[in-house]
Short mmCIF file of N, CA and C in Angstrom, two decimals:
data_model
loop_
_atom_site.label_atom_id
_atom_site.label_comp_id
_atom_site.label_asym_id
_atom_site.label_seq_id
_atom_site.Cartn_x
_atom_site.Cartn_y
_atom_site.Cartn_z
N GLN S 14 241.92 93.65 -133.56
CA GLN S 14 242.62 92.66 -132.78
C GLN S 14 241.85 91.35 -132.74
N VAL S 15 240.73 91.35 -132.04
CA VAL S 15 239.87 90.18 -132.03
C VAL S 15 239.02 90.19 -133.30
N GLN S 16 238.88 89.03 -133.91
CA GLN S 16 238.03 88.87 -135.08
C GLN S 16 236.91 87.89 -134.75
N LEU S 17 235.71 88.20 -135.22
CA LEU S 17 234.53 87.43 -134.88
C LEU S 17 233.87 86.89 -136.13
N VAL S 18 233.44 85.64 -136.07
CA VAL S 18 232.77 84.99 -137.19
C VAL S 18 231.50 84.33 -136.68
N GLU S 19 230.35 84.77 -137.22
CA GLU S 19 229.07 84.19 -136.85
C GLU S 19 228.72 83.02 -137.75
N SER S 20 227.93 82.11 -137.20
CA SER S 20 227.41 81.00 -137.98
C SER S 20 226.10 80.54 -137.35
N GLY S 21 225.34 79.75 -138.09
CA GLY S 21 224.13 79.16 -137.57
C GLY S 21 222.84 79.77 -138.07
N GLY S 22 222.92 80.84 -138.84
CA GLY S 22 221.72 81.44 -139.38
C GLY S 22 221.12 80.60 -140.48
N GLY S 23 219.93 81.00 -140.91
CA GLY S 23 219.26 80.28 -141.96
C GLY S 23 217.78 80.59 -141.99
N LEU S 24 217.06 79.77 -142.72
CA LEU S 24 215.62 79.91 -142.86
C LEU S 24 214.92 78.94 -141.92
N VAL S 25 213.97 79.46 -141.16
CA VAL S 25 213.23 78.64 -140.21
C VAL S 25 211.77 79.07 -140.21
N GLN S 26 210.88 78.14 -139.95
CA GLN S 26 209.46 78.44 -139.88
C GLN S 26 209.10 79.08 -138.55
N PRO S 27 208.03 79.88 -138.51
CA PRO S 27 207.58 80.44 -137.24
C PRO S 27 207.40 79.36 -136.18
N GLY S 28 207.86 79.66 -134.97
CA GLY S 28 207.82 78.70 -133.88
C GLY S 28 209.05 77.84 -133.77
N GLY S 29 209.92 77.90 -134.76
CA GLY S 29 211.12 77.10 -134.76
C GLY S 29 212.24 77.70 -133.94
N SER S 30 213.37 77.02 -133.96
CA SER S 30 214.53 77.42 -133.17
C SER S 30 215.80 77.41 -134.00
N LEU S 31 216.72 78.26 -133.62
CA LEU S 31 218.06 78.28 -134.18
C LEU S 31 219.04 78.59 -133.06
N ARG S 32 220.26 78.13 -133.23
CA ARG S 32 221.33 78.53 -132.33
C ARG S 32 222.44 79.16 -133.14
N LEU S 33 222.74 80.40 -132.83
CA LEU S 33 223.82 81.11 -133.47
C LEU S 33 225.10 80.95 -132.66
N SER S 34 226.21 80.88 -133.35
CA SER S 34 227.51 80.80 -132.70
C SER S 34 228.39 81.93 -133.20
N CYS S 35 229.23 82.42 -132.34
CA CYS S 35 230.19 83.46 -132.68
C CYS S 35 231.54 83.03 -132.18
N ALA S 36 232.44 82.76 -133.09
CA ALA S 36 233.77 82.28 -132.74
C ALA S 36 234.78 83.41 -132.88
N GLY S 37 235.58 83.59 -131.86
CA GLY S 37 236.64 84.57 -131.89
C GLY S 37 237.93 83.97 -132.41
N SER S 38 238.49 84.59 -133.43
CA SER S 38 239.78 84.11 -133.94
C SER S 38 240.91 84.43 -132.98
N GLY S 39 240.76 85.50 -132.25
CA GLY S 39 241.63 85.81 -131.14
C GLY S 39 240.92 85.48 -129.84
N SER S 40 241.67 85.36 -128.78
CA SER S 40 241.09 84.99 -127.50
C SER S 40 240.23 86.11 -126.95
N ILE S 41 238.97 85.80 -126.64
CA ILE S 41 238.12 86.77 -125.96
C ILE S 41 238.21 86.57 -124.45
N GLY S 42 238.64 85.39 -124.05
CA GLY S 42 238.83 85.08 -122.65
C GLY S 42 237.64 85.46 -121.82
N SER S 43 237.89 86.12 -120.71
CA SER S 43 236.84 86.63 -119.86
C SER S 43 236.86 88.14 -119.77
N PHE S 44 237.53 88.79 -120.73
CA PHE S 44 237.71 90.23 -120.68
C PHE S 44 236.58 90.98 -121.38
N TYR S 45 236.28 90.58 -122.61
CA TYR S 45 235.29 91.30 -123.39
C TYR S 45 233.88 91.00 -122.93
N HIS S 46 233.04 92.02 -123.03
CA HIS S 46 231.61 91.82 -122.94
C HIS S 46 231.10 91.53 -124.35
N MET S 47 230.28 90.50 -124.47
CA MET S 47 229.85 90.02 -125.77
C MET S 47 228.35 90.25 -125.97
N GLY S 48 227.99 90.61 -127.17
CA GLY S 48 226.60 90.86 -127.46
C GLY S 48 226.18 90.36 -128.83
N TRP S 49 224.88 90.12 -128.95
CA TRP S 49 224.25 89.87 -130.23
C TRP S 49 223.34 91.05 -130.55
N TYR S 50 223.49 91.56 -131.74
CA TYR S 50 222.68 92.64 -132.26
C TYR S 50 222.05 92.20 -133.56
N ARG S 51 220.98 92.84 -133.93
CA ARG S 51 220.34 92.48 -135.19
C ARG S 51 219.86 93.73 -135.92
N GLN S 52 219.77 93.60 -137.22
CA GLN S 52 219.29 94.68 -138.07
C GLN S 52 218.23 94.13 -139.01
N PRO S 53 216.96 94.37 -138.68
CA PRO S 53 215.88 93.97 -139.58
C PRO S 53 215.92 94.80 -140.86
N PRO S 54 215.30 94.30 -141.92
CA PRO S 54 215.27 95.07 -143.16
C PRO S 54 214.67 96.46 -142.95
N GLY S 55 215.38 97.47 -143.40
CA GLY S 55 214.89 98.84 -143.33
C GLY S 55 214.93 99.48 -141.96
N LYS S 56 215.55 98.82 -140.97
CA LYS S 56 215.59 99.35 -139.62
C LYS S 56 217.01 99.49 -139.11
N GLN S 57 217.15 100.16 -137.98
CA GLN S 57 218.45 100.35 -137.36
C GLN S 57 218.89 99.09 -136.61
N ARG S 58 220.18 98.96 -136.45
CA ARG S 58 220.71 97.86 -135.66
C ARG S 58 220.33 98.03 -134.19
N GLU S 59 219.98 96.93 -133.54
CA GLU S 59 219.52 96.99 -132.17
C GLU S 59 220.10 95.84 -131.36
N LEU S 60 220.19 96.06 -130.07
CA LEU S 60 220.65 95.02 -129.16
C LEU S 60 219.63 93.91 -129.06
N VAL S 61 220.08 92.68 -129.14
CA VAL S 61 219.25 91.51 -128.87
C VAL S 61 219.54 90.98 -127.48
N ALA S 62 220.80 90.69 -127.20
CA ALA S 62 221.21 90.16 -125.92
C ALA S 62 222.68 90.44 -125.70
N GLY S 63 223.06 90.63 -124.46
CA GLY S 63 224.44 90.84 -124.11
C GLY S 63 224.81 90.03 -122.89
N ILE S 64 226.09 89.70 -122.79
CA ILE S 64 226.59 88.97 -121.64
C ILE S 64 227.94 89.54 -121.26
N THR S 65 228.10 89.85 -119.99
CA THR S 65 229.34 90.45 -119.50
C THR S 65 230.39 89.39 -119.27
N SER S 66 231.57 89.85 -118.89
CA SER S 66 232.67 88.94 -118.64
C SER S 66 232.40 88.00 -117.47
N ASP S 67 231.52 88.41 -116.55
CA ASP S 67 231.21 87.56 -115.41
C ASP S 67 229.85 86.87 -115.53
N GLY S 68 229.22 86.98 -116.70
CA GLY S 68 228.02 86.22 -116.96
C GLY S 68 226.70 86.94 -116.77
N SER S 69 226.73 88.20 -116.40
CA SER S 69 225.50 88.97 -116.29
C SER S 69 224.92 89.21 -117.68
N THR S 70 223.59 89.13 -117.81
CA THR S 70 222.95 89.22 -119.11
C THR S 70 222.00 90.40 -119.21
N GLU S 71 221.79 90.81 -120.45
CA GLU S 71 220.85 91.87 -120.79
C GLU S 71 220.11 91.42 -122.04
N TYR S 72 218.78 91.60 -122.04
CA TYR S 72 217.98 91.19 -123.18
C TYR S 72 217.05 92.31 -123.61
N ALA S 73 216.83 92.38 -124.90
CA ALA S 73 215.77 93.23 -125.40
C ALA S 73 214.43 92.68 -124.95
N ASP S 74 213.49 93.59 -124.67
CA ASP S 74 212.17 93.15 -124.23
C ASP S 74 211.52 92.19 -125.22
N SER S 75 211.79 92.40 -126.49
CA SER S 75 211.14 91.62 -127.53
C SER S 75 211.58 90.16 -127.55
N VAL S 76 212.70 89.84 -126.91
CA VAL S 76 213.21 88.47 -126.95
C VAL S 76 213.26 87.81 -125.58
N LYS S 77 212.91 88.52 -124.53
CA LYS S 77 212.96 87.95 -123.19
C LYS S 77 212.06 86.72 -123.10
N GLY S 78 212.60 85.67 -122.54
CA GLY S 78 211.87 84.43 -122.41
C GLY S 78 211.98 83.52 -123.61
N ARG S 79 212.50 84.03 -124.72
CA ARG S 79 212.63 83.24 -125.93
C ARG S 79 214.08 82.97 -126.32
N PHE S 80 214.93 83.96 -126.09
CA PHE S 80 216.34 83.86 -126.48
C PHE S 80 217.22 83.73 -125.24
N THR S 81 218.32 83.03 -125.38
CA THR S 81 219.28 82.88 -124.30
C THR S 81 220.69 83.07 -124.84
N ILE S 82 221.43 83.98 -124.24
CA ILE S 82 222.82 84.18 -124.61
C ILE S 82 223.71 83.46 -123.61
N SER S 83 224.79 82.89 -124.10
CA SER S 83 225.74 82.22 -123.24
C SER S 83 227.13 82.35 -123.84
N ARG S 84 228.14 82.06 -123.04
CA ARG S 84 229.49 82.14 -123.54
C ARG S 84 230.34 81.03 -122.96
N ASP S 85 231.32 80.62 -123.74
CA ASP S 85 232.30 79.65 -123.31
C ASP S 85 233.65 80.29 -123.56
N ASN S 86 234.21 80.88 -122.54
CA ASN S 86 235.45 81.62 -122.70
C ASN S 86 236.61 80.71 -123.11
N ALA S 87 236.61 79.48 -122.63
CA ALA S 87 237.67 78.55 -122.98
C ALA S 87 237.66 78.24 -124.47
N LYS S 88 236.47 78.26 -125.08
CA LYS S 88 236.34 78.00 -126.51
C LYS S 88 236.30 79.28 -127.33
N ASN S 89 236.41 80.42 -126.69
CA ASN S 89 236.35 81.71 -127.37
C ASN S 89 235.09 81.84 -128.22
N THR S 90 233.98 81.44 -127.64
CA THR S 90 232.74 81.37 -128.39
C THR S 90 231.57 81.89 -127.56
N VAL S 91 230.67 82.61 -128.21
CA VAL S 91 229.43 83.05 -127.60
C VAL S 91 228.27 82.51 -128.44
N TYR S 92 227.17 82.19 -127.78
CA TYR S 92 226.03 81.57 -128.44
C TYR S 92 224.77 82.38 -128.22
N LEU S 93 223.84 82.23 -129.13
CA LEU S 93 222.51 82.77 -128.96
C LEU S 93 221.51 81.69 -129.33
N GLN S 94 220.85 81.14 -128.32
CA GLN S 94 219.79 80.17 -128.55
C GLN S 94 218.49 80.93 -128.76
N MET S 95 217.86 80.72 -129.89
CA MET S 95 216.65 81.43 -130.26
C MET S 95 215.51 80.43 -130.40
N ASN S 96 214.51 80.56 -129.55
CA ASN S 96 213.34 79.70 -129.58
C ASN S 96 212.10 80.51 -129.93
N SER S 97 211.06 79.82 -130.32
CA SER S 97 209.78 80.44 -130.65
C SER S 97 209.95 81.60 -131.62
N LEU S 98 210.71 81.37 -132.65
CA LEU S 98 211.01 82.43 -133.61
C LEU S 98 209.77 82.89 -134.35
N GLN S 99 209.71 84.17 -134.60
CA GLN S 99 208.59 84.80 -135.29
C GLN S 99 209.11 85.61 -136.46
N PRO S 100 208.24 85.92 -137.42
CA PRO S 100 208.70 86.68 -138.59
C PRO S 100 209.39 87.99 -138.23
N GLU S 101 208.97 88.64 -137.15
CA GLU S 101 209.61 89.89 -136.76
C GLU S 101 211.03 89.71 -136.25
N ASP S 102 211.47 88.48 -136.05
CA ASP S 102 212.85 88.21 -135.70
C ASP S 102 213.77 88.17 -136.92
N THR S 103 213.20 88.24 -138.09
CA THR S 103 213.98 88.22 -139.31
C THR S 103 214.93 89.42 -139.35
N ALA S 104 216.21 89.14 -139.52
CA ALA S 104 217.21 90.19 -139.50
C ALA S 104 218.57 89.58 -139.80
N VAL S 105 219.54 90.44 -140.04
CA VAL S 105 220.93 90.03 -140.00
C VAL S 105 221.40 90.16 -138.56
N TYR S 106 221.94 89.09 -138.03
CA TYR S 106 222.40 89.06 -136.65
C TYR S 106 223.91 89.20 -136.60
N TYR S 107 224.38 90.10 -135.75
CA TYR S 107 225.79 90.41 -135.64
C TYR S 107 226.31 90.12 -134.24
N CYS S 108 227.47 89.53 -134.17
CA CYS S 108 228.18 89.36 -132.92
C CYS S 108 229.04 90.59 -132.66
N ASN S 109 229.18 90.94 -131.40
CA ASN S 109 229.93 92.13 -131.02
C ASN S 109 230.74 91.88 -129.76
N ALA S 110 231.98 92.35 -129.77
CA ALA S 110 232.84 92.32 -128.59
C ALA S 110 233.16 93.74 -128.19
N ARG S 111 233.03 94.03 -126.91
CA ARG S 111 233.25 95.39 -126.44
C ARG S 111 233.79 95.41 -125.03
N PHE S 112 234.32 96.55 -124.67
CA PHE S 112 234.74 96.78 -123.31
C PHE S 112 233.54 97.13 -122.46
N PRO S 113 233.65 97.00 -121.14
CA PRO S 113 232.52 97.32 -120.27
C PRO S 113 231.98 98.71 -120.52
N GLY S 114 230.67 98.82 -120.52
CA GLY S 114 229.98 100.07 -120.76
C GLY S 114 228.56 99.80 -121.17
N SER S 115 227.97 100.75 -121.86
CA SER S 115 226.59 100.61 -122.30
C SER S 115 226.44 99.59 -123.42
N TRP S 116 225.34 98.85 -123.38
CA TRP S 116 225.00 97.96 -124.48
C TRP S 116 224.40 98.71 -125.66
N TYR S 117 223.94 99.92 -125.39
CA TYR S 117 223.09 100.60 -126.34
C TYR S 117 223.84 101.64 -127.17
N ASN S 118 224.95 101.20 -127.69
CA ASN S 118 225.65 101.94 -128.72
C ASN S 118 226.26 100.93 -129.67
N MET S 119 226.83 101.42 -130.75
CA MET S 119 227.31 100.53 -131.80
C MET S 119 228.84 100.46 -131.84
N ARG S 120 229.44 100.55 -130.68
CA ARG S 120 230.89 100.47 -130.57
C ARG S 120 231.37 99.03 -130.53
N GLY S 121 232.69 98.87 -130.53
CA GLY S 121 233.29 97.56 -130.40
C GLY S 121 233.64 96.94 -131.73
N THR S 122 233.95 95.67 -131.67
CA THR S 122 234.34 94.89 -132.84
C THR S 122 233.18 94.01 -133.29
N TRP S 123 232.94 93.98 -134.59
CA TRP S 123 231.78 93.30 -135.14
C TRP S 123 232.16 92.12 -136.02
N GLY S 124 231.33 91.10 -135.99
CA GLY S 124 231.42 90.03 -136.96
C GLY S 124 230.78 90.43 -138.27
N GLN S 125 230.80 89.52 -139.22
CA GLN S 125 230.30 89.82 -140.56
C GLN S 125 228.79 89.74 -140.67
N GLY S 126 228.15 89.12 -139.71
CA GLY S 126 226.70 88.97 -139.71
C GLY S 126 226.26 87.65 -140.31
N THR S 127 225.12 87.17 -139.82
CA THR S 127 224.51 85.97 -140.36
C THR S 127 223.01 86.20 -140.49
N GLN S 128 222.45 85.81 -141.62
CA GLN S 128 221.05 86.06 -141.91
C GLN S 128 220.15 85.05 -141.21
N VAL S 129 219.14 85.56 -140.53
CA VAL S 129 218.08 84.74 -139.96
C VAL S 129 216.77 85.16 -140.60
N THR S 130 216.11 84.22 -141.23
CA THR S 130 214.83 84.49 -141.88
C THR S 130 213.79 83.55 -141.30
N VAL S 131 212.73 84.13 -140.77
CA VAL S 131 211.63 83.36 -140.18
C VAL S 131 210.42 83.55 -141.08
N SER S 132 210.04 82.51 -141.76
CA SER S 132 208.96 82.60 -142.73
C SER S 132 208.36 81.23 -142.98
N SER S 133 207.07 81.22 -143.24
CA SER S 133 206.39 79.99 -143.62
C SER S 133 206.30 79.84 -145.13
#
């Protein structure tokens, strides 16, 4: 039903910043809980940050204080501001829309992913 398209990935040096965007082709409104997940090379997909329909957030310990998730329901868009990027942040980042529940499963609707590479 809802389709998600990520953008904003790329190559950045350690300490740099990127902002990822996830645009919904269908209206996400204020119903879906939205999340960013990532899959580093050779590892399982993991939660990076999530934001509920009312703005409550959840962050992985590894990104707390560095990443910020936000949403603009009127624009059907969710963002991930990533600061102080490090090589271990290198991964394919995926946008996810889901119904209320646990962040720590791989359910819901997924975007195609966008590559983030942190390297000097």
